[in-house]
Amino acid sequence: MTSQPETQSAPARTYEVRTYGCQMNVHDSERISGLLDGAGYVRLDPAAEPGRTPDVVVFNTCAVRENADNRLYGNLGHLRPVKDKHPGMQIAVGGCLAQKDQGDIVKKAPWVDVVFGTHNIGSLPVLLERARHNEQAQVELLESLEVFPSTLPTRRESTYSGWVSISVGCNNTCTFCIVPALRGKEKDRRPGDVLAEVEALVAEGVLEVTLLGQNVNTYGVEFGDRLAFGKLLRATGQLRDKGLERVRFTSPHPAAFTDDVIEAMAETDNVCHSLHMPLQSGSDAVLKAMKRSYRSDRYLSIIEKVRAAMPDAAITTDIIVGFPGETEEDFAETLRVVRESRFSSAFTFQYSIRPGTPAATMENQVPKAVVQERYERLVATLEEITWAENKKLVGREVEVLVAVGEGRKDQATGRMSGRARDGRLVHFAVSPEQVPLVRPGDIVHTVVDYAAPHHLNCDGALVSHRRTRAGDAYEAGRVARTAGVMLGLPTIGKPPTQPTPAASACAAS
């Protein structure tokens, strides 16, 4: 139950959400925003009110990366003098790092008002109100999921693309990963609930949906259907005629990858031919030490099947360099698998110790200098491969979903940016006459005339431009919201700034 944070005669309290980490956190932040909107708070628009300090700052944290702790406490330190100058300001910390550190956060930063975990996001408005009333920090964390997060109200970050969680948690025990300890065992939504949320988004004009899970292809384990994920992909195809043009998912686990998923991807028109599948290492010895329940030949066989069914598929991955005990021979195996896989891009990480994981206490930790040197070789190899793969697309026509915030140099170059169906970043030229006509959410077709390792350029005239309902919504200043409990009907609100794309949900420690 929530209450108005102020009396109706007082101005509404403003808020800001700062998000770190994976797509799961980005989507959780959409829920946090939806909850605060529903409790009467108003999202602060920095562009409209530059320099104004929000009444509430929420940190949605990540515990996966090495500098996660330092980054959070550094930012909290920067906010302390700001809070001292603004009586009534509140600071809340949630997410994986909050679930890990719990009450230690208010011991290290006693000016924090609320600490909440990954399992009780829905409690945030009440905790903020209680902290204000009691003038005392509120720390509330649960050890298991309170309600499935997607039953909570959600303020969507885009008019054209939406995240939809199909599961939360993870049943694997990878020795480098702390996520299962912080997000719990896998919990699956019923297929009908997932499809209802997707259909609600499509009704608002959203034309691209990404299905989210720590391991999406184990979806169905909780209700006893190991083929449920492939069936779910096929079911989204039935929404193609209603306007669902693109379906993506992240991230699958190689050990659970089944042929029926490949068939569903190939045979369902709106499922994009893009696959993000974490490799982590190409060495069987390292994979065993990581407790990754597949080996390199299994991984390569999946890629071979995917490309046989979808020759145009773009495959991306996650790779960790310098896992404890990794030898030069092990690293050479990773380079071999990378060369054979021909990835279109990769998230690469230097292994770092994460307290609470089995790998943290393993012997034979690799010296930092050795990890750095191997990392540089890996990046150079990947850039050579991704550039060669992108060059194959020069001269080809690509379909691009126009996006916000993808091109940092767009204003200087006179280009706009978006994503091709296979997920590649595309910068494309528009004439001065077309600039006001082409909107985020619209679809353009254009021809690639230059390839770089991480993007494609299209500087010729557009082949075509199709205005969409998502583009209409962006132009009108609307964004889809999904109501909590039984999903309900989406409502309309002003779109915020686009979030930065994040790495996959369980990338590295």
Coordinates of C-alpha atoms in Angstrom, one line a residue:
M1 CA 0.0 0.0 0.0
T2 CA 1.4 3.4 -0.9
S3 CA 0.5 6.9 0.2
Q4 CA 1.1 10.4 -1.2
P5 CA 4.5 11.6 -0.1
E6 CA 3.1 15.1 0.5
T7 CA -0.2 16.7 1.1
Q8 CA -2.0 17.6 -2.1
S9 CA -1.4 21.3 -1.5
A10 CA 2.4 20.8 -1.4
P11 CA 4.4 20.4 -4.6
A12 CA 5.1 16.8 -5.6
R13 CA 8.4 15.4 -4.5
T14 CA 10.8 14.7 -7.4
Y15 CA 13.0 11.7 -8.0
E16 CA 15.9 10.4 -10.0
V17 CA 17.0 6.8 -10.6
R18 CA 20.6 6.0 -11.3
T19 CA 21.2 2.5 -12.8
Y20 CA 24.3 0.4 -12.9
G21 CA 24.7 -3.0 -14.4
C22 CA 22.8 -5.4 -16.7
Q23 CA 19.5 -5.3 -18.6
M24 CA 17.8 -6.8 -15.5
N25 CA 18.8 -3.7 -13.6
V26 CA 17.6 -1.4 -16.4
H27 CA 14.3 -3.1 -16.3
D28 CA 14.1 -3.1 -12.5
S29 CA 14.7 0.7 -12.7
E30 CA 11.7 1.0 -15.0
R31 CA 9.7 -0.7 -12.2
I32 CA 11.2 1.6 -9.5
S33 CA 10.1 4.6 -11.6
G34 CA 6.6 3.2 -12.1
L35 CA 6.2 2.6 -8.3
L36 CA 7.3 6.2 -7.5
D37 CA 5.1 7.6 -10.2
G38 CA 2.2 5.7 -8.7
A39 CA 3.0 7.0 -5.2
G40 CA 2.8 10.6 -6.3
Y41 CA 6.4 11.4 -7.0
V42 CA 7.4 13.2 -10.2
R43 CA 10.5 12.2 -12.3
L44 CA 12.9 15.1 -12.5
D45 CA 13.7 16.2 -16.0
P46 CA 17.3 17.6 -16.0
A47 CA 16.9 19.1 -19.4
A48 CA 13.8 21.1 -18.3
E49 CA 15.2 22.0 -14.9
P50 CA 19.0 22.1 -15.1
G51 CA 20.7 22.3 -11.8
R52 CA 17.7 21.3 -9.7
T53 CA 18.3 18.7 -7.0
P54 CA 15.8 15.8 -6.8
D55 CA 14.1 15.2 -3.5
V56 CA 14.8 11.4 -3.8
V57 CA 17.8 9.7 -5.5
V58 CA 17.6 6.0 -5.9
F59 CA 20.7 3.9 -6.7
N60 CA 19.9 0.6 -8.4
T61 CA 23.2 -1.2 -8.0
C62 CA 25.3 -4.0 -9.5
A63 CA 27.5 -6.4 -7.6
V64 CA 29.1 -8.1 -10.5
R65 CA 31.9 -5.7 -11.5
E66 CA 35.1 -5.2 -9.6
N67 CA 34.6 -1.5 -8.9
A68 CA 30.9 -1.8 -8.0
D69 CA 31.5 -1.1 -4.3
N70 CA 33.9 1.8 -4.8
R71 CA 31.6 3.3 -7.4
L72 CA 28.5 3.2 -5.1
Y73 CA 30.3 4.6 -2.0
G74 CA 32.1 7.2 -4.0
N75 CA 28.8 8.5 -5.4
L76 CA 27.2 8.4 -2.0
G77 CA 30.0 10.4 -0.7
H78 CA 29.5 13.0 -3.4
L79 CA 25.9 13.3 -2.5
R80 CA 26.4 13.9 1.3
P81 CA 27.1 17.6 1.0
V82 CA 24.3 17.9 -1.5
K83 CA 21.9 16.3 1.0
D84 CA 23.2 18.5 3.8
K85 CA 22.2 21.6 1.8
H86 CA 18.8 20.2 0.9
P87 CA 16.7 19.3 4.0
G88 CA 14.2 16.6 3.3
M89 CA 16.3 15.0 0.5
Q90 CA 16.3 11.2 0.7
I91 CA 18.8 8.6 -0.7
A92 CA 17.8 5.0 -1.4
V93 CA 20.0 2.1 -2.4
G94 CA 18.7 -1.0 -4.0
G95 CA 19.8 -3.8 -6.4
C96 CA 22.4 -6.6 -6.1
L97 CA 24.9 -4.6 -4.1
A98 CA 22.2 -3.7 -1.5
Q99 CA 21.2 -7.4 -1.3
K100 CA 24.9 -8.2 -0.7
D101 CA 25.9 -5.5 1.7
Q102 CA 22.6 -5.0 3.5
G103 CA 22.9 -3.0 6.7
D104 CA 26.6 -2.3 6.1
I105 CA 25.5 0.4 3.7
V106 CA 24.1 2.6 6.4
K107 CA 27.1 1.9 8.6
K108 CA 29.4 3.1 5.9
A109 CA 27.1 5.9 4.7
P110 CA 24.8 6.8 7.5
W111 CA 23.2 9.6 5.4
V112 CA 21.4 6.9 3.4
D113 CA 17.7 6.7 4.2
V114 CA 16.6 3.4 2.6
V115 CA 18.2 0.1 1.7
F116 CA 16.1 -2.4 -0.2
G117 CA 17.0 -5.6 -2.0
T118 CA 16.3 -7.5 -5.2
H119 CA 13.4 -9.3 -3.8
N120 CA 11.3 -6.4 -2.4
I121 CA 11.4 -3.6 -5.0
G122 CA 7.7 -3.0 -4.4
S123 CA 8.4 -1.9 -0.8
L124 CA 10.3 1.2 -1.8
P125 CA 7.6 3.9 -1.6
V126 CA 6.5 2.7 1.8
L127 CA 10.1 2.6 3.1
L128 CA 10.7 6.1 1.9
E129 CA 7.6 7.3 3.7
R130 CA 8.5 5.4 6.8
A131 CA 12.0 6.8 6.8
R132 CA 10.7 10.4 6.6
H133 CA 8.1 9.8 9.3
N134 CA 10.5 8.1 11.7
E135 CA 13.5 10.2 10.8
Q136 CA 15.5 7.0 10.8
A137 CA 17.1 4.8 8.1
Q138 CA 15.0 1.9 6.9
V139 CA 16.8 -1.3 5.9
E140 CA 14.5 -4.1 4.6
L141 CA 15.7 -7.1 2.6
L142 CA 14.1 -10.4 1.9
E143 CA 15.8 -13.7 1.2
S144 CA 13.3 -14.8 -1.4
L145 CA 11.1 -13.1 -4.0
E146 CA 8.1 -11.2 -2.5
V147 CA 6.1 -10.9 -5.8
F148 CA 7.2 -11.5 -9.3
P149 CA 8.6 -8.1 -10.3
S150 CA 6.5 -7.8 -13.5
T151 CA 3.4 -7.5 -11.4
L152 CA 4.6 -4.1 -10.3
P153 CA 3.8 -0.9 -12.2
T154 CA 6.4 0.0 -14.8
R155 CA 7.3 3.3 -16.4
R156 CA 8.8 2.2 -19.7
E157 CA 12.0 3.9 -20.9
S158 CA 11.1 3.8 -24.6
T159 CA 8.1 4.3 -27.0
Y160 CA 9.4 1.7 -29.4
S161 CA 11.4 -1.0 -27.5
G162 CA 10.5 -2.8 -24.2
W163 CA 12.0 -5.3 -21.8
V164 CA 9.8 -8.1 -20.6
S165 CA 11.0 -10.5 -17.9
I166 CA 10.1 -14.1 -18.4
S167 CA 12.1 -15.3 -15.3
V168 CA 14.3 -14.1 -12.5
G169 CA 17.0 -15.9 -10.6
C170 CA 19.4 -18.6 -11.6
N171 CA 19.8 -22.3 -10.7
N172 CA 23.4 -22.5 -11.9
T173 CA 26.5 -22.4 -9.6
C174 CA 29.2 -20.7 -11.8
T175 CA 32.1 -20.2 -9.5
F176 CA 32.8 -16.6 -10.6
C177 CA 29.2 -15.3 -10.3
I178 CA 27.5 -13.9 -7.3
V179 CA 24.1 -13.3 -9.0
P180 CA 22.4 -16.5 -7.8
A181 CA 23.2 -15.6 -4.2
L182 CA 21.6 -12.2 -4.7
R183 CA 18.7 -12.9 -7.0
G184 CA 17.8 -16.4 -5.8
K185 CA 16.6 -19.6 -7.5
E186 CA 14.9 -19.3 -10.9
K187 CA 11.3 -18.3 -10.9
D188 CA 9.3 -18.5 -14.1
R189 CA 6.3 -16.5 -15.1
R190 CA 3.4 -18.3 -16.8
P191 CA 3.5 -18.0 -20.6
G192 CA 0.0 -16.3 -20.6
D193 CA 1.3 -13.5 -18.3
V194 CA 4.3 -12.9 -20.4
L195 CA 2.3 -12.7 -23.6
A196 CA -0.3 -10.4 -22.0
E197 CA 2.5 -8.0 -21.1
V198 CA 4.0 -8.1 -24.6
E199 CA 0.5 -7.6 -26.1
A200 CA -0.1 -4.6 -23.8
L201 CA 3.1 -3.0 -25.0
V202 CA 2.3 -3.6 -28.6
A203 CA -1.1 -2.0 -28.1
E204 CA 0.8 1.2 -27.2
G205 CA 2.9 1.1 -30.3
V206 CA 6.0 -0.7 -29.0
L207 CA 7.4 -2.7 -32.0
E208 CA 10.5 -4.4 -30.4
V209 CA 10.5 -6.6 -27.3
T210 CA 13.5 -8.2 -25.5
L211 CA 12.7 -11.2 -23.4
L212 CA 14.8 -11.2 -20.2
G213 CA 16.1 -13.9 -17.9
Q214 CA 19.4 -14.9 -16.3
N215 CA 19.1 -18.0 -18.4
V216 CA 16.2 -17.5 -20.7
N217 CA 16.4 -20.9 -22.3
T218 CA 15.9 -22.7 -19.0
Y219 CA 12.5 -21.0 -18.9
G220 CA 9.8 -23.6 -18.0
V221 CA 11.9 -25.5 -15.5
E222 CA 9.7 -24.4 -12.7
F223 CA 6.5 -25.6 -14.3
G224 CA 8.0 -28.7 -15.9
D225 CA 8.3 -27.8 -19.6
R226 CA 11.8 -27.9 -21.0
L227 CA 10.6 -26.8 -24.4
A228 CA 8.7 -23.8 -23.1
F229 CA 11.1 -21.1 -24.3
G230 CA 10.9 -22.2 -28.0
K231 CA 7.1 -22.3 -27.7
L232 CA 7.1 -18.8 -26.2
L233 CA 9.2 -17.5 -29.1
R234 CA 6.7 -19.0 -31.6
A235 CA 3.8 -17.6 -29.6
T236 CA 5.2 -14.1 -30.1
G237 CA 5.0 -14.6 -33.8
Q238 CA 1.2 -14.5 -33.5
L239 CA 1.6 -10.8 -32.5
R240 CA 3.3 -9.9 -35.7
D241 CA 0.1 -8.8 -37.4
K242 CA -0.7 -6.6 -34.3
G243 CA 2.6 -4.7 -34.7
L244 CA 5.3 -6.7 -33.0
E245 CA 8.1 -6.5 -35.5
R246 CA 11.1 -7.6 -33.6
V247 CA 11.6 -10.1 -30.8
R248 CA 15.0 -10.5 -29.0
F249 CA 16.1 -12.4 -25.9
T250 CA 19.0 -12.4 -23.5
S251 CA 20.8 -14.4 -22.3
P252 CA 20.7 -18.1 -23.0
H253 CA 23.0 -20.7 -21.4
P254 CA 24.9 -23.0 -23.9
A255 CA 24.3 -26.1 -21.7
A256 CA 20.5 -25.7 -22.0
F257 CA 20.4 -24.6 -25.6
T258 CA 18.1 -26.9 -27.6
D259 CA 17.5 -27.4 -31.3
D260 CA 13.8 -26.4 -30.9
V261 CA 14.9 -22.9 -30.0
I262 CA 17.0 -22.6 -33.2
E263 CA 14.1 -23.8 -35.2
A264 CA 11.7 -21.3 -33.5
M265 CA 14.2 -18.5 -34.3
A266 CA 14.5 -19.5 -37.9
E267 CA 10.8 -20.1 -38.5
T268 CA 9.2 -17.2 -36.6
D269 CA 9.2 -14.1 -38.8
N270 CA 9.6 -11.5 -36.1
V271 CA 12.3 -13.2 -34.0
C272 CA 15.5 -11.4 -34.9
H273 CA 18.5 -13.5 -36.2
S274 CA 20.7 -12.3 -33.4
L275 CA 22.0 -14.4 -30.5
H276 CA 23.9 -13.4 -27.4
M277 CA 25.4 -16.5 -26.0
P278 CA 28.1 -16.2 -23.2
L279 CA 31.2 -18.3 -23.9
Q280 CA 33.3 -17.1 -20.9
S281 CA 36.3 -19.2 -21.9
G282 CA 37.3 -21.5 -24.8
S283 CA 39.3 -23.7 -22.5
D284 CA 37.6 -26.9 -21.3
A285 CA 39.8 -26.9 -18.2
V286 CA 38.8 -23.4 -17.3
L287 CA 35.1 -24.0 -18.1
K288 CA 35.2 -27.0 -15.7
A289 CA 36.8 -24.8 -13.0
M290 CA 34.1 -22.2 -13.6
K291 CA 31.4 -24.9 -13.3
R292 CA 30.1 -24.0 -16.7
S293 CA 28.3 -27.3 -17.7
Y294 CA 29.4 -27.3 -21.4
R295 CA 32.6 -27.6 -23.3
S296 CA 34.1 -25.7 -26.3
D297 CA 32.9 -28.4 -28.8
R298 CA 29.4 -28.1 -27.5
Y299 CA 29.5 -24.3 -27.8
L300 CA 30.8 -24.4 -31.4
S301 CA 28.3 -27.0 -32.4
I302 CA 25.5 -24.7 -31.3
I303 CA 26.9 -21.9 -33.4
E304 CA 27.3 -24.2 -36.4
K305 CA 23.6 -25.2 -36.1
V306 CA 22.5 -21.6 -35.7
R307 CA 24.4 -20.5 -38.8
A308 CA 23.1 -23.5 -40.8
A309 CA 19.5 -22.4 -40.0
M310 CA 20.1 -18.7 -40.2
P311 CA 23.2 -17.8 -42.4
D312 CA 22.7 -14.1 -41.6
A313 CA 22.7 -14.5 -37.8
A314 CA 24.9 -12.2 -35.8
I315 CA 26.3 -13.9 -32.7
T316 CA 27.7 -12.0 -29.7
T317 CA 29.2 -13.2 -26.5
D318 CA 30.8 -12.6 -23.1
I319 CA 34.4 -13.6 -22.3
I320 CA 36.4 -13.6 -19.1
V321 CA 40.2 -13.3 -19.2
G322 CA 42.5 -14.4 -16.4
F323 CA 40.2 -16.8 -14.4
P324 CA 42.2 -18.4 -11.6
G325 CA 44.5 -21.1 -13.0
E326 CA 44.2 -20.0 -16.6
T327 CA 47.4 -20.9 -18.4
E328 CA 48.8 -19.6 -21.7
E329 CA 47.5 -22.8 -23.3
D330 CA 44.1 -22.2 -21.9
F331 CA 44.0 -18.6 -23.3
A332 CA 45.2 -19.9 -26.7
E333 CA 42.1 -22.2 -26.6
T334 CA 39.9 -19.1 -26.0
L335 CA 41.5 -17.4 -29.0
R336 CA 40.9 -20.5 -31.1
V337 CA 37.2 -20.6 -30.2
V338 CA 36.8 -16.9 -30.8
R339 CA 38.3 -17.2 -34.3
E340 CA 36.1 -20.2 -35.2
S341 CA 33.0 -18.5 -33.8
R342 CA 33.3 -15.2 -35.8
F343 CA 31.5 -13.1 -33.3
S344 CA 29.9 -9.8 -34.4
S345 CA 30.8 -8.3 -31.1
A346 CA 31.7 -9.3 -27.5
F347 CA 31.7 -8.0 -24.0
T348 CA 35.1 -8.8 -22.6
F349 CA 36.1 -8.7 -18.9
Q350 CA 39.3 -9.1 -16.9
Y351 CA 38.6 -11.5 -14.0
S352 CA 38.4 -9.8 -10.7
I353 CA 37.8 -11.4 -7.2
R354 CA 34.3 -11.1 -5.9
P355 CA 34.0 -11.9 -2.2
G356 CA 31.4 -14.6 -1.6
T357 CA 32.1 -16.6 -4.8
P358 CA 34.1 -19.9 -4.8
A359 CA 36.6 -18.5 -7.4
A360 CA 37.6 -15.8 -4.9
T361 CA 39.5 -18.3 -2.8
M362 CA 40.9 -20.4 -5.6
E363 CA 44.7 -20.9 -5.9
N364 CA 46.7 -19.7 -8.8
Q365 CA 45.2 -16.3 -9.2
V366 CA 46.6 -14.9 -12.4
P367 CA 48.9 -11.8 -12.0
K368 CA 47.3 -8.5 -13.1
A369 CA 50.0 -7.8 -15.7
V370 CA 49.5 -11.2 -17.4
V371 CA 45.7 -10.7 -17.4
Q372 CA 46.1 -7.2 -19.0
E373 CA 48.4 -8.6 -21.7
R374 CA 46.0 -11.4 -22.6
Y375 CA 43.1 -9.0 -22.5
E376 CA 44.7 -6.7 -25.0
R377 CA 45.4 -9.7 -27.3
L378 CA 41.8 -10.8 -27.0
V379 CA 40.4 -7.4 -27.9
A380 CA 42.8 -7.1 -30.9
T381 CA 41.7 -10.5 -32.2
L382 CA 38.0 -9.6 -31.7
E383 CA 38.4 -6.3 -33.4
E384 CA 40.0 -8.0 -36.4
I385 CA 37.1 -10.4 -36.6
T386 CA 34.2 -8.0 -36.0
W387 CA 35.7 -5.6 -38.6
A388 CA 36.0 -8.4 -41.2
E389 CA 32.4 -9.5 -40.5
N390 CA 31.0 -6.0 -40.7
K391 CA 32.9 -5.4 -44.0
K392 CA 30.8 -8.3 -45.5
L393 CA 27.8 -6.0 -45.2
V394 CA 29.1 -3.1 -47.3
G395 CA 26.8 -2.6 -50.2
R396 CA 23.9 -4.4 -48.6
E397 CA 20.6 -2.9 -47.6
V398 CA 19.7 -2.9 -43.9
E399 CA 16.5 -2.3 -42.0
V400 CA 17.1 0.1 -39.1
L401 CA 14.9 0.9 -36.1
V402 CA 15.7 4.5 -35.4
A403 CA 16.8 5.0 -31.8
V404 CA 17.6 7.7 -29.2
G405 CA 21.1 8.1 -27.8
E406 CA 22.9 5.4 -29.8
G407 CA 25.2 7.8 -31.7
R408 CA 27.3 10.0 -29.6
K409 CA 28.5 12.0 -32.6
D410 CA 25.2 12.2 -34.5
Q411 CA 24.8 15.9 -33.9
A412 CA 28.3 16.7 -35.2
T413 CA 28.1 14.3 -38.2
G414 CA 24.5 15.0 -39.2
R415 CA 23.6 11.4 -38.9
M416 CA 20.9 9.5 -37.0
S417 CA 21.4 6.0 -35.5
G418 CA 19.6 2.8 -34.7
R419 CA 19.9 -0.9 -34.7
A420 CA 19.7 -3.3 -37.6
R421 CA 17.6 -6.5 -37.2
D422 CA 20.7 -8.4 -36.3
G423 CA 21.5 -5.9 -33.5
R424 CA 24.4 -4.1 -35.2
L425 CA 24.7 -0.4 -34.6
V426 CA 24.0 1.7 -37.7
H427 CA 24.7 5.4 -38.2
F428 CA 22.8 6.7 -41.3
A429 CA 22.6 10.0 -43.1
V430 CA 19.4 12.1 -43.4
S431 CA 18.9 15.1 -45.6
P432 CA 18.0 18.5 -43.9
E433 CA 14.5 18.0 -45.2
Q434 CA 14.2 14.6 -43.6
V435 CA 15.5 15.5 -40.2
P436 CA 12.2 16.6 -38.8
L437 CA 10.4 13.6 -40.4
V438 CA 12.5 10.7 -39.2
R439 CA 11.7 10.0 -35.6
P440 CA 12.9 7.5 -33.0
G441 CA 10.7 4.5 -33.4
D442 CA 10.4 4.8 -37.2
I443 CA 11.9 2.2 -39.6
V444 CA 14.3 3.2 -42.4
H445 CA 16.0 1.1 -45.0
T446 CA 19.4 2.2 -46.1
V447 CA 22.6 0.9 -47.8
V448 CA 25.9 0.2 -45.9
D449 CA 28.8 2.0 -47.5
Y450 CA 31.4 1.8 -44.7
A451 CA 32.1 -0.7 -41.9
A452 CA 34.0 -0.2 -38.6
P453 CA 34.7 -2.9 -36.0
H454 CA 31.7 -1.7 -33.8
H455 CA 29.3 0.0 -36.2
L456 CA 28.1 0.5 -39.8
N457 CA 27.8 3.8 -41.7
C458 CA 25.2 4.5 -44.4
D459 CA 25.8 7.9 -45.9
G460 CA 23.7 7.6 -49.1
A461 CA 20.1 8.6 -49.5
L462 CA 17.5 6.6 -47.6
V463 CA 16.0 3.7 -49.6
S464 CA 12.8 4.1 -47.6
H465 CA 11.3 5.6 -44.5
R466 CA 8.2 4.2 -42.7
R467 CA 6.5 6.2 -40.0
T468 CA 5.3 4.1 -37.1
R469 CA 2.9 4.4 -34.1
A470 CA 6.0 4.2 -31.9
G471 CA 7.4 7.3 -33.7
D472 CA 4.1 9.0 -33.3
A473 CA 4.2 8.3 -29.6
Y474 CA 7.8 9.7 -29.3
E475 CA 6.9 12.8 -31.2
A476 CA 3.8 13.4 -29.0
G477 CA 5.9 13.0 -25.8
R478 CA 4.3 9.7 -24.7
V479 CA 5.8 6.5 -23.4
A480 CA 4.1 3.2 -22.6
R481 CA 3.5 2.2 -18.9
T482 CA 2.5 -1.2 -17.7
A483 CA 0.3 -1.2 -14.7
G484 CA 0.9 -3.6 -11.8
V485 CA -1.2 -6.7 -10.9
M486 CA -2.9 -8.4 -13.8
L487 CA -1.0 -6.0 -16.0
G488 CA -4.0 -3.8 -16.8
L489 CA -4.0 -1.3 -19.6
P490 CA -1.0 0.9 -20.3
T491 CA -1.2 4.6 -19.7
I492 CA 0.6 7.5 -21.2
G493 CA 3.4 9.7 -19.9
K494 CA 6.3 11.8 -21.0
P495 CA 9.4 9.8 -22.3
P496 CA 12.6 10.1 -20.3
T497 CA 16.2 9.9 -21.7
Q498 CA 17.1 6.5 -23.2
P499 CA 19.3 4.3 -21.0
T500 CA 22.7 3.2 -22.1
P501 CA 22.7 -0.4 -23.5
A502 CA 24.1 -2.8 -20.9
A503 CA 26.0 -6.0 -20.9
S504 CA 24.3 -9.3 -20.5
A505 CA 22.6 -10.2 -17.2
C506 CA 25.4 -12.4 -15.8
A507 CA 28.5 -11.2 -17.6
A508 CA 31.5 -11.6 -15.3
S509 CA 33.0 -11.0 -12.0

